[in-house]
Each structure stands twice: as C-alpha cells, then as structure tokens.
Amino acid sequence: MNEKTSLARPNTVLARAGFTSGFGVLAATLGSAVGLGNIWKFPYLTGANGGASFLLVYVLATLLVGLPVMMAEISLGRVGKANPISTLQALAPKGQPWWLIGVAGMLGAFLILSFYSEVVAWVFAYVVKAMRGSILSSDPQVTGAAFNALISDPMQSLLWQWGVLLFIGGILLMGVTKGIEAVTKKLMPILFLLLLLLCAVSLSLDKAWEGLVFLFHPDFSKITASVVLTAMGLAFFKLSIGMGTMMTYGSYFRDDQNIPLTTLRVMAADLSISMLAGIAIFPAVFTFGFAPTAGPSLVFITIPAVFSQIPMGQSLMVVFFVLAAIAATGAMLSLMEVPVVILHERLGLTRPKATLLTIFLLVILGSTSALSNSTLADFKLFGMTPFDLFDFVSSNIILPGGGIFIALFVGWVWGFDKFGGALTNKGHLQNQKVAQAVFFLLRYVSPALILVVMLKGLNLF
Ligand code: PFF
C-alpha cells in the first residue's frame, strides 16, 4: 500500500453527520444491538449449550465485560469523532499501533456480514414462504424439511443473499439512514408486542413448563470452558462491541448524551428482547418434540410451529418475519457502516463508492457462507464450514480480542481523567462513581477475564 492510500495515514478531516436527538441516539444504538442475535443466535446457542446455565454466564459476561467495553468504545468514539482507525490513532501516543484494533474490526465486520447476510436471506425467504402458507405446521418433520430444502439449494441461497445485500446497500446508497431510523423506531415496538403475543401462546402449550425449566433452572454441570467462551462471544456480538461499531456510533453521539445511561438502557432492552424470544421458543420446543440442540435451524423450525397454533397464524407469521428482517436491517446497517466509513475517511473514496466496494467484497466472501449447506458442505477448515468458521472466529476471537485491547487502551493509555470526563460530560453529570467502577473493571478485570476465558475456551492452556 503506498503512502497516499495507506490505512495508517493521518486522519483527513471530513464533514461528518451525527445523530440529532437523544432518542435518535438511543434508537440507533439499540437498532445496532437488536437483530438476529436476539431472535436467532441467542435461542439456538442457549438451546445447544445447556439452557439456564448458559443464560447465567451470558448475563454475567454482559455485565462484567460487555457493559464496560461498550462504555469505553462509545466514549472513545465520541471524543475521537472519526472512524475507529483515525480515532485510535488520534488518541494514542505517537507511533503506538492501537489503530490496528480498527483494522481488525473491519475484518470482523466482513466476516460477520458474510454469514449474517445469509441468515437475513433465510428470514426474507421465510416472509415469502409464510405468505404462501407452505411452512405452517406443528410437525417437526414438515418444518424441518422446509428449512433444509431452502438452505441446501445453492441458487436460492445465493439469490436471496444478493437480494439482501442489494437492499441494504440501496438504503446506504440513498443515504437515508434517517429514514431507516425513523421506520425502525416505529416498528421495533411492534416486534416487541408480537414477541409478547408469541410468548403468551407458547406459555399456554402443554409442556410450557419444561421449556421454562430449561431456560431458567441452571444445571451447573453443563458449564464448560467452551460454553463460557461461547456465552462471552455472544455478549460481544449482541452489544455490537469489540470491532469498532459502537466506536463508530459513538462518534455520532451528541456531546450532551449520557453515555452510561444510554448503555444501560440499550443493554436492558436488548436483554429483554432475547428473553422474550427464549420464552416464545423453548415451551414450543418441548411441546412439539423439537431438539433444543438443533443449532442454527432452531428458530426456523419452531417459530412456524408456534404460529400454527394461533388464529391468523399465517398472517402473523408474515408480520413476524418482516419485523425480524427490519431488526436485522438495523444491525446490518451498523455492521456495514464500519468498513464504509473507514474506506470513505481513510482511503478518500466517496461514500457511494465505499458502499459499492463493500457490497462487492461481501458478494464474494458471503457466497462461501451461502453455499455452506450445499455446494461447499464438505469444504471444511478446522472441521467447520465457512459459515460456521466465520461465526466462530468473529464471535470467539476477533470481538473478545478487540475487547481486550480496547479495555487495555482505556485503562492503561487513555487514562481515568479522559474516560471519566467522557462519562460525566466533563463533570456535568453525576456519574463519577460509575466512571470509577467501570474504569477499574476496564483496567484490571475485563482484559484478564476475557483473556483467561479465551485461552481456556480455545483449549490453549
Ligand atoms: N448485535 C447484532 C445482533 O445481535 O443481531 C449483530 C451485530 C451488529 C454484531 C453489529 C456486531 C456488530 F458490530
């Protein structure tokens, strides 16, 4: 890379947009956090890793590691007011390569997007299938076969994924993030209400109790090192942290925004939506005889079964998958924002060009995920298909790894004065105690905890 286009060249000052209202900040940040992580990943990981014990570790990881790292990222972003690479370069002492966290984050964004876009593709396909009424059944054989038919068809997998990428790219190209923000703000409450309705139906099923026991009664013998790593990886993935997304969004935060309060609200709302998804799904899993350990297909085979029990189930299922697609769209926009803003601000590409380049790269990389259940099913690296590998590497290595370095940077390089200044808005907010506690976690607890969990979980010591 020559000097002119190097990612490491100093920041060029470009005019930047930002979120305008306090509620807009909250909606956009929540829009990034809430996505398929709640509706798809949380239930299937909880199902595959022992239920309540996994949930407990996940909540602990969110509190001890997720919250501090999220506050750190948003603070850095708001002070740096640039993409993650430029922010870290500007805030670090000269010559120290902390900006590499931003480069790793960009790589993480591509890996996540390449499989995430495929899951969104399944959601889009399910909207159409639900309209046709072909997948509504309480028979696991029927719903399982419908899902397998979709994912094992290479053409359908690719075309739906390209459709998704074009759709999201189109939104970014039109520059109507505000439009999407406005739409998401209105529709997220509907998703919430629909989830509540699903919970009510699911709780009225025969074996609802067994589902609740699975979700809330921990069996500590199920906790292993790799389960802890998976739970911690989920905490990072859920809050969109460890790869610069929240740093980027932090750069759009207003200076009077209360960072700790916003972070807490986002975390609480995000956790509630995951719990509702769990309550909607596990009673049905046990009643209809699905396996909780089904993996990524879990939601796609259980949700149709729950809807098949409700009057107007077919229409409601269409609405449900449309809303899931919208929730996923908010998350995907924030994921894409990372490479787009880096390519725009660092390499000087216009935003449309940066967006097109990002989509082009994703069409190529993403196709390996799309074909992971068909043409490339036997193509395995470290025993995993590309889809599983990208998921594993991003959630269990890149995001926690990024989290370690972000925590170390704030705790040992940036320092308490600047971090405390960001959390208290230079002393205007009464957040001193929170700032002290969070700084302590960032300096001593989070990095060590993440490191130990990673090394143990990956079987490295
Ligand atoms: N938090 C999103 C979800 O749970 O669906 C996924 C995600 C978005 C992960 C943005 C990482 C990210 F930077």
Short mmCIF file of C-alpha atoms and ligand atoms in Angstrom, two decimals:
data_model
loop_
_atom_site.label_atom_id
_atom_site.label_comp_id
_atom_site.label_asym_id
_atom_site.label_seq_id
_atom_site.Cartn_x
_atom_site.Cartn_y
_atom_site.Cartn_z
CA MET A 1 0.00 0.00 0.00
CA ASN A 2 1.50 3.37 -0.91
CA GLU A 3 1.62 6.39 1.34
CA LYS A 4 -1.40 8.04 -0.22
CA THR A 5 -3.81 5.20 0.30
CA SER A 6 -2.38 3.68 3.47
CA LEU A 7 -4.88 2.90 6.22
CA ALA A 8 -2.24 4.23 8.62
CA ARG A 9 -2.02 7.70 7.16
CA PRO A 10 -3.17 10.50 9.47
CA ASN A 11 -6.79 11.40 9.64
CA THR A 12 -8.22 13.65 6.96
CA VAL A 13 -10.87 15.95 8.33
CA LEU A 14 -14.18 15.34 6.61
CA ALA A 15 -17.52 16.89 7.42
CA ARG A 16 -19.48 14.32 9.45
CA ALA A 17 -23.12 13.81 10.14
CA GLY A 18 -24.35 12.86 13.61
CA PHE A 19 -27.44 11.73 15.46
CA THR A 20 -29.63 14.70 16.22
CA SER A 21 -31.85 13.86 19.18
CA GLY A 22 -31.27 11.94 22.38
CA PHE A 23 -33.97 9.50 21.36
CA GLY A 24 -32.38 9.14 17.94
CA VAL A 25 -29.10 8.13 19.58
CA LEU A 26 -30.87 5.54 21.70
CA ALA A 27 -32.86 4.17 18.76
CA ALA A 28 -29.83 3.91 16.50
CA THR A 29 -27.67 2.25 19.16
CA LEU A 30 -30.46 -0.13 20.07
CA GLY A 31 -31.07 -0.70 16.36
CA SER A 32 -27.49 -1.96 16.08
CA ALA A 33 -27.68 -4.18 19.15
CA VAL A 34 -31.07 -5.74 18.46
CA GLY A 35 -31.08 -8.06 15.49
CA LEU A 36 -30.88 -11.71 14.60
CA GLY A 37 -28.62 -12.09 17.61
CA ASN A 38 -31.75 -11.94 19.78
CA ILE A 39 -34.16 -13.88 17.64
CA TRP A 40 -31.87 -16.46 16.05
CA LYS A 41 -28.49 -16.71 17.77
CA PHE A 42 -29.46 -16.34 21.42
CA PRO A 43 -32.14 -19.10 21.32
CA TYR A 44 -30.06 -21.58 19.35
CA LEU A 45 -26.90 -21.08 21.45
CA THR A 46 -28.90 -21.32 24.66
CA GLY A 47 -30.53 -24.50 23.35
CA ALA A 48 -27.26 -26.07 22.28
CA ASN A 49 -25.28 -25.14 25.40
CA GLY A 50 -27.43 -26.32 28.26
CA GLY A 51 -30.14 -23.66 28.73
CA ALA A 52 -30.25 -21.75 32.02
CA SER A 53 -26.59 -22.22 32.96
CA PHE A 54 -25.59 -20.71 29.61
CA LEU A 55 -28.03 -17.85 30.12
CA LEU A 56 -26.49 -17.12 33.51
CA VAL A 57 -22.94 -16.99 32.16
CA TYR A 58 -24.11 -14.83 29.27
CA VAL A 59 -25.73 -12.31 31.62
CA LEU A 60 -22.60 -12.24 33.81
CA ALA A 61 -20.39 -11.68 30.75
CA THR A 62 -22.68 -8.87 29.62
CA LEU A 63 -22.38 -7.11 32.98
CA LEU A 64 -18.69 -7.66 33.75
CA VAL A 65 -17.24 -7.34 30.29
CA GLY A 66 -19.90 -6.15 27.85
CA LEU A 67 -21.05 -3.02 29.66
CA PRO A 68 -17.56 -1.64 30.43
CA VAL A 69 -16.28 -2.29 26.92
CA MET A 70 -19.39 -0.72 25.40
CA MET A 71 -18.97 2.42 27.51
CA ALA A 72 -15.28 2.51 26.57
CA GLU A 73 -16.00 2.23 22.86
CA ILE A 74 -18.72 4.87 22.82
CA SER A 75 -16.55 7.26 24.86
CA LEU A 76 -13.57 6.83 22.55
CA GLY A 77 -15.78 7.38 19.52
CA ARG A 78 -17.42 10.49 20.88
CA VAL A 79 -14.11 12.07 21.79
CA GLY A 80 -12.35 10.94 18.59
CA LYS A 81 -15.24 11.92 16.28
CA ALA A 82 -13.95 9.76 13.46
CA ASN A 83 -13.80 6.19 12.19
CA PRO A 84 -12.20 3.70 14.64
CA ILE A 85 -8.77 3.73 12.96
CA SER A 86 -8.48 7.53 12.98
CA THR A 87 -9.92 7.77 16.48
CA LEU A 88 -7.39 5.37 17.96
CA GLN A 89 -4.58 6.97 16.04
CA ALA A 90 -5.53 10.43 17.29
CA LEU A 91 -5.98 9.38 20.92
CA ALA A 92 -2.91 7.13 21.25
CA PRO A 93 0.62 8.43 21.83
CA LYS A 94 2.51 8.89 18.55
CA GLY A 95 3.86 5.71 16.99
CA GLN A 96 1.83 3.24 19.05
CA PRO A 97 -0.18 0.91 16.78
CA TRP A 98 -3.52 0.89 18.66
CA TRP A 99 -5.21 1.76 15.36
CA LEU A 100 -4.76 -1.89 14.39
CA ILE A 101 -7.84 -2.57 16.57
CA GLY A 102 -9.80 -0.69 13.92
CA VAL A 103 -8.28 -2.76 11.12
CA ALA A 104 -9.17 -5.99 12.96
CA GLY A 105 -12.67 -4.58 13.46
CA MET A 106 -13.07 -4.03 9.74
CA LEU A 107 -12.07 -7.63 9.11
CA GLY A 108 -14.53 -8.73 11.80
CA ALA A 109 -17.30 -6.73 10.11
CA PHE A 110 -16.70 -8.54 6.81
CA LEU A 111 -16.67 -11.95 8.48
CA ILE A 112 -19.86 -11.29 10.43
CA LEU A 113 -21.64 -9.76 7.46
CA SER A 114 -20.79 -12.71 5.26
CA PHE A 115 -22.79 -15.15 7.40
CA TYR A 116 -25.25 -12.66 8.90
CA SER A 117 -26.44 -11.66 5.43
CA GLU A 118 -27.21 -15.32 4.72
CA VAL A 119 -29.34 -15.65 7.85
CA VAL A 120 -31.15 -12.45 6.86
CA ALA A 121 -31.61 -14.13 3.47
CA TRP A 122 -33.40 -17.05 5.16
CA VAL A 123 -35.59 -14.56 7.01
CA PHE A 124 -36.53 -12.80 3.75
CA ALA A 125 -37.25 -16.16 2.12
CA TYR A 126 -39.45 -17.06 5.08
CA VAL A 127 -41.52 -13.94 4.55
CA VAL A 128 -42.40 -15.21 1.09
CA LYS A 129 -42.86 -18.80 2.26
CA ALA A 130 -45.12 -17.63 5.07
CA MET A 131 -47.23 -15.69 2.56
CA ARG A 132 -47.63 -18.84 0.52
CA GLY A 133 -48.52 -20.76 3.68
CA SER A 134 -46.20 -23.62 2.80
CA ILE A 135 -44.34 -23.85 6.09
CA LEU A 136 -47.03 -23.60 8.75
CA SER A 137 -47.13 -26.89 10.66
CA SER A 138 -46.65 -28.19 14.18
CA ASP A 139 -44.95 -31.29 12.77
CA PRO A 140 -41.16 -31.03 13.23
CA GLN A 141 -40.66 -33.20 10.13
CA VAL A 142 -42.53 -30.75 7.94
CA THR A 143 -40.98 -27.52 9.23
CA GLY A 144 -37.51 -29.11 9.37
CA ALA A 145 -37.78 -30.36 5.80
CA ALA A 146 -38.94 -26.94 4.56
CA PHE A 147 -35.94 -25.26 6.12
CA ASN A 148 -33.48 -27.85 4.81
CA ALA A 149 -34.90 -27.52 1.32
CA LEU A 150 -34.16 -23.80 1.43
CA ILE A 151 -30.63 -23.87 2.79
CA SER A 152 -29.45 -26.81 0.71
CA ASP A 153 -30.49 -25.15 -2.55
CA PRO A 154 -27.41 -23.23 -3.79
CA MET A 155 -29.31 -20.98 -6.20
CA GLN A 156 -31.96 -19.93 -3.70
CA SER A 157 -29.31 -19.31 -1.00
CA LEU A 158 -27.21 -17.13 -3.28
CA LEU A 159 -30.06 -15.18 -4.86
CA TRP A 160 -31.70 -14.36 -1.54
CA GLN A 161 -28.36 -13.24 -0.15
CA TRP A 162 -27.64 -10.99 -3.11
CA GLY A 163 -31.12 -9.57 -2.78
CA VAL A 164 -30.41 -8.74 0.86
CA LEU A 165 -27.05 -7.13 0.07
CA LEU A 166 -28.58 -5.02 -2.68
CA PHE A 167 -31.45 -4.00 -0.42
CA ILE A 168 -29.16 -2.90 2.42
CA GLY A 169 -26.68 -1.34 0.00
CA GLY A 170 -29.54 0.55 -1.63
CA ILE A 171 -30.53 2.04 1.70
CA LEU A 172 -26.96 3.07 2.41
CA LEU A 173 -26.53 4.46 -1.11
CA MET A 174 -29.64 6.58 -0.81
CA GLY A 175 -28.16 7.88 2.40
CA VAL A 176 -31.50 7.54 4.16
CA THR A 177 -30.18 6.20 7.41
CA LYS A 178 -32.57 8.64 8.99
CA GLY A 179 -35.43 7.07 7.10
CA ILE A 180 -34.47 3.64 8.35
CA GLU A 181 -34.02 5.05 11.82
CA ALA A 182 -37.48 6.52 11.75
CA VAL A 183 -39.01 3.32 10.42
CA THR A 184 -37.16 1.17 12.94
CA LYS A 185 -38.29 3.39 15.78
CA LYS A 186 -41.92 2.81 14.82
CA LEU A 187 -41.63 -0.87 14.06
CA MET A 188 -39.49 -2.08 16.93
CA PRO A 189 -42.38 -1.68 19.40
CA ILE A 190 -44.50 -3.85 17.09
CA LEU A 191 -41.83 -6.55 17.14
CA PHE A 192 -41.89 -6.32 20.92
CA LEU A 193 -45.67 -6.72 21.03
CA LEU A 194 -45.63 -9.63 18.62
CA LEU A 195 -43.00 -11.34 20.72
CA LEU A 196 -45.23 -10.85 23.76
CA LEU A 197 -48.13 -12.43 21.88
CA LEU A 198 -45.93 -15.37 20.88
CA CYS A 199 -44.84 -15.77 24.48
CA ALA A 200 -48.45 -15.92 25.61
CA VAL A 201 -49.25 -18.60 23.02
CA SER A 202 -46.12 -20.55 23.78
CA LEU A 203 -46.76 -20.43 27.53
CA SER A 204 -50.23 -21.89 27.01
CA LEU A 205 -48.82 -25.01 25.33
CA ASP A 206 -48.81 -28.43 27.05
CA LYS A 207 -45.19 -28.65 28.01
CA ALA A 208 -44.55 -24.96 28.52
CA TRP A 209 -43.25 -25.70 31.99
CA GLU A 210 -40.45 -27.92 30.69
CA GLY A 211 -39.35 -25.12 28.38
CA LEU A 212 -39.24 -22.63 31.24
CA VAL A 213 -37.28 -25.01 33.45
CA PHE A 214 -34.78 -25.46 30.63
CA LEU A 215 -34.45 -21.69 30.22
CA PHE A 216 -34.37 -20.66 33.87
CA HIS A 217 -33.26 -23.57 36.04
CA PRO A 218 -29.49 -23.84 35.78
CA ASP A 219 -27.64 -27.12 35.67
CA PHE A 220 -24.11 -26.06 36.58
CA SER A 221 -22.59 -29.30 35.33
CA LYS A 222 -23.25 -28.02 31.80
CA ILE A 223 -20.78 -25.14 32.19
CA THR A 224 -17.52 -25.93 30.42
CA ALA A 225 -14.71 -23.65 29.27
CA SER A 226 -16.00 -23.61 25.71
CA VAL A 227 -19.55 -22.85 26.90
CA VAL A 228 -18.20 -19.85 28.83
CA LEU A 229 -16.32 -18.62 25.74
CA THR A 230 -19.44 -19.02 23.60
CA ALA A 231 -21.52 -17.07 26.15
CA MET A 232 -18.93 -14.29 26.29
CA GLY A 233 -18.72 -14.20 22.49
CA LEU A 234 -22.50 -13.84 22.39
CA ALA A 235 -22.32 -10.92 24.85
CA PHE A 236 -19.93 -9.13 22.47
CA PHE A 237 -21.95 -9.99 19.38
CA LYS A 238 -25.21 -8.91 20.99
CA LEU A 239 -23.95 -5.49 22.07
CA SER A 240 -22.11 -4.96 18.75
CA ILE A 241 -18.82 -4.40 20.55
CA GLY A 242 -15.17 -5.36 20.14
CA MET A 243 -14.93 -4.35 16.48
CA GLY A 244 -15.48 -0.61 16.30
CA THR A 245 -19.21 -0.50 15.58
CA MET A 246 -20.03 1.21 18.85
CA MET A 247 -16.94 3.40 18.46
CA THR A 248 -18.30 4.50 15.09
CA TYR A 249 -21.76 5.13 16.53
CA GLY A 250 -20.16 6.89 19.50
CA SER A 251 -18.63 9.31 17.00
CA TYR A 252 -22.19 10.31 16.02
CA PHE A 253 -23.27 10.81 19.66
CA ARG A 254 -24.16 14.29 20.84
CA ASP A 255 -21.84 15.82 23.43
CA ASP A 256 -24.64 16.13 25.98
CA GLN A 257 -25.62 12.46 25.74
CA ASN A 258 -25.37 10.49 28.99
CA ILE A 259 -23.17 7.57 27.90
CA PRO A 260 -23.60 5.26 30.94
CA LEU A 261 -27.38 5.73 30.96
CA THR A 262 -27.72 5.10 27.22
CA THR A 263 -25.54 1.99 27.50
CA LEU A 264 -27.58 0.62 30.40
CA ARG A 265 -30.84 1.21 28.59
CA VAL A 266 -29.61 -0.45 25.42
CA MET A 267 -28.34 -3.43 27.37
CA ALA A 268 -31.59 -3.82 29.33
CA ALA A 269 -33.82 -3.55 26.26
CA ASP A 270 -31.60 -5.91 24.31
CA LEU A 271 -31.59 -8.50 27.07
CA SER A 272 -35.39 -8.26 27.44
CA ILE A 273 -35.92 -8.95 23.76
CA SER A 274 -33.65 -12.01 23.92
CA MET A 275 -35.53 -13.31 26.97
CA LEU A 276 -38.86 -12.87 25.20
CA ALA A 277 -37.51 -14.78 22.20
CA GLY A 278 -36.40 -17.55 24.56
CA ILE A 279 -39.80 -17.68 26.26
CA ALA A 280 -41.52 -17.76 22.88
CA ILE A 281 -39.38 -20.61 21.64
CA PHE A 282 -38.48 -23.12 24.37
CA PRO A 283 -42.00 -24.08 25.53
CA ALA A 284 -42.77 -24.87 21.89
CA VAL A 285 -39.54 -26.82 21.51
CA PHE A 286 -40.51 -29.16 24.34
CA THR A 287 -44.21 -29.38 23.47
CA PHE A 288 -43.73 -30.32 19.83
CA GLY A 289 -40.73 -32.56 20.41
CA PHE A 290 -38.09 -30.46 18.65
CA ALA A 291 -34.49 -30.85 19.85
CA PRO A 292 -33.29 -27.76 21.76
CA THR A 293 -29.83 -28.57 20.43
CA ALA A 294 -30.88 -28.21 16.78
CA GLY A 295 -28.43 -25.34 16.19
CA PRO A 296 -28.90 -22.53 13.64
CA SER A 297 -32.09 -24.09 12.27
CA LEU A 298 -33.87 -23.96 15.67
CA VAL A 299 -35.85 -20.77 15.17
CA PHE A 300 -36.78 -21.53 11.60
CA ILE A 301 -38.38 -24.82 12.55
CA THR A 302 -40.00 -23.87 15.88
CA ILE A 303 -41.49 -20.46 15.06
CA PRO A 304 -43.73 -21.85 12.28
CA ALA A 305 -44.91 -24.48 14.78
CA VAL A 306 -45.92 -21.85 17.34
CA PHE A 307 -47.74 -19.81 14.70
CA SER A 308 -49.59 -22.87 13.50
CA GLN A 309 -51.37 -22.85 16.89
CA ILE A 310 -52.79 -19.32 16.61
CA PRO A 311 -55.79 -17.98 14.75
CA MET A 312 -54.49 -15.87 11.85
CA GLY A 313 -51.15 -17.57 12.43
CA GLN A 314 -50.17 -17.32 8.80
CA SER A 315 -50.57 -13.54 8.55
CA LEU A 316 -48.93 -13.02 11.91
CA MET A 317 -46.01 -15.12 10.80
CA VAL A 318 -45.54 -12.91 7.76
CA VAL A 319 -45.53 -9.88 10.05
CA PHE A 320 -43.09 -11.58 12.43
CA PHE A 321 -40.52 -12.35 9.76
CA VAL A 322 -40.89 -8.89 8.21
CA LEU A 323 -40.13 -7.35 11.59
CA ALA A 324 -37.23 -9.75 12.14
CA ALA A 325 -35.91 -8.61 8.77
CA ILE A 326 -36.25 -4.99 9.84
CA ALA A 327 -34.44 -5.64 13.14
CA ALA A 328 -31.70 -7.39 11.18
CA THR A 329 -31.53 -4.47 8.76
CA GLY A 330 -30.67 -2.02 11.56
CA ALA A 331 -27.89 -4.34 12.75
CA MET A 332 -26.58 -4.89 9.23
CA LEU A 333 -26.50 -1.17 8.51
CA SER A 334 -24.35 -0.62 11.59
CA LEU A 335 -22.06 -3.50 10.61
CA MET A 336 -21.61 -2.11 7.10
CA GLU A 337 -21.07 1.38 8.43
CA VAL A 338 -17.69 0.27 9.84
CA PRO A 339 -15.96 -0.63 6.54
CA VAL A 340 -17.85 2.08 4.64
CA VAL A 341 -16.76 4.90 6.95
CA ILE A 342 -13.19 3.55 7.09
CA LEU A 343 -12.92 3.30 3.29
CA HIS A 344 -14.51 6.74 3.00
CA GLU A 345 -12.47 8.61 5.58
CA ARG A 346 -9.16 6.75 5.30
CA LEU A 347 -8.90 5.99 1.61
CA GLY A 348 -10.83 9.02 0.44
CA LEU A 349 -13.45 7.04 -1.52
CA THR A 350 -16.82 8.73 -1.79
CA ARG A 351 -19.49 7.13 0.40
CA PRO A 352 -21.30 5.58 -2.59
CA LYS A 353 -18.04 4.11 -3.88
CA ALA A 354 -17.09 2.83 -0.43
CA THR A 355 -20.54 1.23 -0.16
CA LEU A 356 -20.31 -0.41 -3.57
CA LEU A 357 -16.85 -1.78 -2.82
CA THR A 358 -18.10 -3.18 0.50
CA ILE A 359 -21.05 -4.88 -1.21
CA PHE A 360 -18.80 -6.27 -3.95
CA LEU A 361 -16.44 -7.80 -1.39
CA LEU A 362 -19.41 -9.21 0.51
CA VAL A 363 -20.92 -10.82 -2.54
CA ILE A 364 -17.68 -12.74 -2.94
CA LEU A 365 -16.96 -13.62 0.68
CA GLY A 366 -20.63 -14.10 1.54
CA SER A 367 -21.15 -16.66 -1.21
CA THR A 368 -18.94 -19.09 0.71
CA SER A 369 -21.36 -18.80 3.65
CA ALA A 370 -24.40 -19.07 1.36
CA LEU A 371 -23.07 -22.30 -0.14
CA SER A 372 -22.02 -23.82 3.19
CA ASN A 373 -25.08 -26.07 3.33
CA SER A 374 -24.92 -27.18 -0.29
CA THR A 375 -22.03 -26.97 -2.74
CA LEU A 376 -19.42 -26.26 -0.06
CA ALA A 377 -20.86 -28.52 2.66
CA ASP A 378 -17.79 -30.76 2.55
CA PHE A 379 -15.29 -27.92 2.31
CA LYS A 380 -14.15 -27.68 5.92
CA LEU A 381 -11.43 -25.68 7.62
CA PHE A 382 -10.67 -26.66 11.22
CA GLY A 383 -13.68 -29.00 10.93
CA MET A 384 -16.07 -26.13 10.16
CA THR A 385 -17.89 -24.92 7.05
CA PRO A 386 -17.12 -21.30 6.02
CA PHE A 387 -20.44 -20.20 7.61
CA ASP A 388 -19.56 -21.78 10.97
CA LEU A 389 -15.92 -20.73 10.78
CA PHE A 390 -16.71 -17.04 10.17
CA ASP A 391 -19.21 -17.13 13.02
CA PHE A 392 -16.74 -18.87 15.34
CA VAL A 393 -13.73 -16.70 14.52
CA SER A 394 -15.61 -13.41 14.76
CA SER A 395 -17.52 -14.12 17.97
CA ASN A 396 -14.88 -16.10 19.82
CA ILE A 397 -11.64 -14.47 18.68
CA ILE A 398 -11.97 -11.11 16.92
CA LEU A 399 -14.65 -9.50 19.12
CA PRO A 400 -13.26 -10.62 22.52
CA GLY A 401 -9.72 -9.92 21.28
CA GLY A 402 -10.79 -6.42 20.24
CA GLY A 403 -12.44 -6.08 23.66
CA ILE A 404 -9.16 -6.87 25.44
CA PHE A 405 -7.27 -4.19 23.55
CA ILE A 406 -10.00 -1.58 23.88
CA ALA A 407 -10.11 -2.19 27.65
CA LEU A 408 -6.31 -2.06 27.90
CA PHE A 409 -6.16 1.10 25.84
CA VAL A 410 -8.66 2.96 28.00
CA GLY A 411 -7.38 1.50 31.29
CA TRP A 412 -3.67 1.99 30.75
CA VAL A 413 -3.13 4.50 27.94
CA TRP A 414 -6.07 6.91 27.68
CA GLY A 415 -6.44 7.08 31.45
CA PHE A 416 -9.07 7.90 34.04
CA ASP A 417 -9.21 11.66 33.54
CA LYS A 418 -10.27 11.44 29.92
CA PHE A 419 -12.53 8.41 30.38
CA GLY A 420 -14.16 9.94 33.47
CA GLY A 421 -14.56 13.20 31.55
CA ALA A 422 -16.44 11.36 28.80
CA LEU A 423 -18.77 9.52 31.18
CA THR A 424 -19.56 12.63 33.22
CA ASN A 425 -19.68 15.04 30.27
CA LYS A 426 -16.71 16.90 31.78
CA GLY A 427 -18.21 16.90 35.26
CA HIS A 428 -21.74 17.97 34.30
CA LEU A 429 -23.29 14.58 35.13
CA GLN A 430 -23.21 12.80 38.47
CA ASN A 431 -21.56 9.71 37.03
CA GLN A 432 -18.26 9.82 38.96
CA LYS A 433 -18.89 6.63 40.92
CA VAL A 434 -19.94 4.74 37.80
CA ALA A 435 -16.87 6.04 36.00
CA GLN A 436 -14.57 4.86 38.78
CA ALA A 437 -16.14 1.40 38.92
CA VAL A 438 -16.15 0.95 35.15
CA PHE A 439 -12.57 2.21 34.87
CA PHE A 440 -11.49 -0.31 37.50
CA LEU A 441 -13.18 -3.10 35.52
CA LEU A 442 -11.53 -1.94 32.29
CA ARG A 443 -8.09 -1.64 33.83
CA TYR A 444 -7.93 -4.80 35.89
CA VAL A 445 -10.88 -7.12 35.45
CA SER A 446 -12.20 -7.21 31.87
CA PRO A 447 -8.91 -7.78 29.98
CA ALA A 448 -7.73 -10.54 32.32
CA LEU A 449 -11.14 -12.19 32.39
CA ILE A 450 -11.53 -12.11 28.61
CA LEU A 451 -8.02 -13.46 28.12
CA VAL A 452 -8.47 -16.37 30.52
CA VAL A 453 -11.86 -17.26 29.03
CA MET A 454 -10.43 -17.12 25.51
CA LEU A 455 -7.38 -19.23 26.29
CA LYS A 456 -9.35 -21.82 28.23
CA GLY A 457 -12.24 -21.87 25.76
CA LEU A 458 -9.92 -22.35 22.82
CA ASN A 459 -8.09 -25.05 24.76
CA LEU A 460 -4.82 -23.17 24.65
CA PHE A 461 -3.88 -23.73 28.26
N1 PFF B 1 -25.83 -7.01 17.56
C1 PFF B 1 -26.33 -7.60 16.34
C2 PFF B 1 -27.31 -8.71 16.68
O1 PFF B 1 -27.35 -9.14 17.82
O2 PFF B 1 -28.01 -9.17 15.78
C3 PFF B 1 -25.23 -8.13 15.46
C4 PFF B 1 -24.06 -7.21 15.32
C5 PFF B 1 -24.24 -5.92 14.81
C6 PFF B 1 -22.81 -7.63 15.71
C7 PFF B 1 -23.15 -5.06 14.73
C8 PFF B 1 -21.71 -6.79 15.61
C9 PFF B 1 -21.91 -5.53 15.12
F1 PFF B 1 -20.89 -4.72 15.02
#
